XYZ file of C-alpha atoms in Angstrom:
151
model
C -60.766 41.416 -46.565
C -61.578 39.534 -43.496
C -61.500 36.215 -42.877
C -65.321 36.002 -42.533
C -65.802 37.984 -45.148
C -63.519 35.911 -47.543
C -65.875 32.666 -46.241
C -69.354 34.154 -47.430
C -67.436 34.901 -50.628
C -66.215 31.645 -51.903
C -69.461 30.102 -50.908
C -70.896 32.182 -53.389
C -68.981 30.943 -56.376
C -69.568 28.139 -57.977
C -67.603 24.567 -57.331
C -66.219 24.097 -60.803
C -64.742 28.021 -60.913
C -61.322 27.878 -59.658
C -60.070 30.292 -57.296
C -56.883 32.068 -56.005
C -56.900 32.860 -52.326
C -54.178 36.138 -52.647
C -52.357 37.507 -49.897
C -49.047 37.761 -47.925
C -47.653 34.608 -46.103
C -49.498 34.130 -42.459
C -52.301 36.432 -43.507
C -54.897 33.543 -43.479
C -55.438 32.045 -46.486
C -55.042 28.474 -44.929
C -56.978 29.404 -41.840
C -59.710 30.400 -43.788
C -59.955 27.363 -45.651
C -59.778 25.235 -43.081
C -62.650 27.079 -41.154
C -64.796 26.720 -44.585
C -63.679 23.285 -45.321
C -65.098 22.431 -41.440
C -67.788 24.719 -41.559
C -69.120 23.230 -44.778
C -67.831 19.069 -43.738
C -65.551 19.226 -46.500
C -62.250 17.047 -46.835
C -59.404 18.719 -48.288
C -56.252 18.372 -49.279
C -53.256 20.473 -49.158
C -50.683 20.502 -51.924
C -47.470 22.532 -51.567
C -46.826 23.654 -55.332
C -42.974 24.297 -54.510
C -42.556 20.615 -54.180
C -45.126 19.517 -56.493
C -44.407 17.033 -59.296
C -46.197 16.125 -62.733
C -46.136 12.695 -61.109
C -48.078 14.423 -58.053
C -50.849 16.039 -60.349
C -51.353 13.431 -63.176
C -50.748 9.940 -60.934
C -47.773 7.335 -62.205
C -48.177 4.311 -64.430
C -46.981 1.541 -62.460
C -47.358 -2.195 -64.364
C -49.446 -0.878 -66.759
C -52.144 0.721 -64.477
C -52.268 4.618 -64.009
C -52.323 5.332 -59.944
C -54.055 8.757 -59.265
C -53.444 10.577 -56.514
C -55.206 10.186 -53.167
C -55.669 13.808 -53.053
C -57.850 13.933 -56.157
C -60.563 12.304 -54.134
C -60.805 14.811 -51.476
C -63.744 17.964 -51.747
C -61.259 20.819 -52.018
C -58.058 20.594 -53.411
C -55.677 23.312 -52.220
C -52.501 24.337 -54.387
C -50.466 26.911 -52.669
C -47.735 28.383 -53.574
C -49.014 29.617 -56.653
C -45.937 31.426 -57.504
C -43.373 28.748 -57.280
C -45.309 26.237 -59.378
C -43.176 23.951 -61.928
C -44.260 25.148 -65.514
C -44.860 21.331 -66.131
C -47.433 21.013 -63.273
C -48.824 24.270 -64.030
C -49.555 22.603 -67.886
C -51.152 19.890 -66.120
C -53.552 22.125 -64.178
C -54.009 24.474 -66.951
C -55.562 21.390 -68.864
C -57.667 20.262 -66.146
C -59.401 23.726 -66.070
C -59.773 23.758 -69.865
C -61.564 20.690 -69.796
C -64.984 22.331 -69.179
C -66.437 25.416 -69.067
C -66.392 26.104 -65.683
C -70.136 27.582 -65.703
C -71.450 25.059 -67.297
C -73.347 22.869 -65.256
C -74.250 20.577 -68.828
C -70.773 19.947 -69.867
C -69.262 16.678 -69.044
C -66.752 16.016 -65.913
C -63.068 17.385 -65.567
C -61.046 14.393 -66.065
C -57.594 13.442 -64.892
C -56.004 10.796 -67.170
C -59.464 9.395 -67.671
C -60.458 10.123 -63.863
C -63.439 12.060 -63.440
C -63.037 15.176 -61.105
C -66.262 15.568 -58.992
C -68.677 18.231 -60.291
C -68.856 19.914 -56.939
C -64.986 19.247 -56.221
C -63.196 22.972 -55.880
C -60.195 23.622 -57.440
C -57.985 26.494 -55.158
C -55.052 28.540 -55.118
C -52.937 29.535 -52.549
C -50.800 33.031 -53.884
C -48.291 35.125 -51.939
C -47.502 37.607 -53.720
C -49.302 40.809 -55.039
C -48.027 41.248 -58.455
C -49.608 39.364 -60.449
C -48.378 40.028 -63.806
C -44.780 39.203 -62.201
C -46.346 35.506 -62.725
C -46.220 35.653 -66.593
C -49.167 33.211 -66.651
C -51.789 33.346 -69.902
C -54.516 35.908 -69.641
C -56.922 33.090 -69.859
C -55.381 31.822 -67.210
C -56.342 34.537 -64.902
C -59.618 34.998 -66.932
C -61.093 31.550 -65.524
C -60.460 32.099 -61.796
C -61.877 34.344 -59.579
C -59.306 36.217 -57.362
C -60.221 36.798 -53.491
C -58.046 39.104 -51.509
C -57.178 38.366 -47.953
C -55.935 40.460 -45.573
């Protein structure tokens, strides 16, 4: 799929779906989002999963008050490196999706240690490889993002 193509496609979905951008390294994936991110005057952020920590994800209690992020506060939040995510962060992630059904514009906010996530904030993966089942992830796992293919 084309870069354009991808664009008119993850406008379509909705904020609180998460969604893996799949393809081989240098294909685009970034590009793209970078071009949406502008296109739409979205901030972003971009998170390197290889070198992610829990820390990273969940903030650190320092003195008795919980720090969050920076990144948290930004429109899209972009994980890539889906494939070489610590199974600690990817816990961490997994209950931030679970928090609320994704469709369901009702249900309260996605919270990060009692943070709220912005209803319209998107949640995005970067993946770069093609088997997917090489990932060993839960099938609900794949079952609550929607998968676009780039080049």
């Amino acid at each position: 799929m084309n870069i354009e193509t991808a664009k008119k496609m993850l406008a379509l979905i909705p904020d609180q779906c998460p969604i893996i951008l799949n393809g081989s390294f240098g294909c685009g994936k970034h590009t793209m989002l970078v071009s949406f991110a502008e296109d739409n005057n979205l901030s972003m952020a971009n998170i390197d999963l290889s070198e992610t920590t829990i820390d990273d994800v969940i903030g650190v209690e320092t003195d008795r008050v919980l720090t969050t992020p920076v990144c948290w506060e930004k429109d899209i939040l972009y994980f890539d490196r889906l494939e070489d995510i610590n199974p600690d962060v990817h816990a961490a992630l997994w209950n931030i999706m679970l928090s609320t059904d994704p469709l369901d514009n009702s249900a309260g906010d996605r919270y990060i240690n009692g943070n709220p996530l912005r209803r319209n904030q998107r949640i995005i993966f970067g993946l770069n490889i093609n088997d997917l089942n090489s990932l060993n992830f839960d099938p609900v796992f794949w079952s609550l993002t929607h998968i676009i293919k780039i080049g």
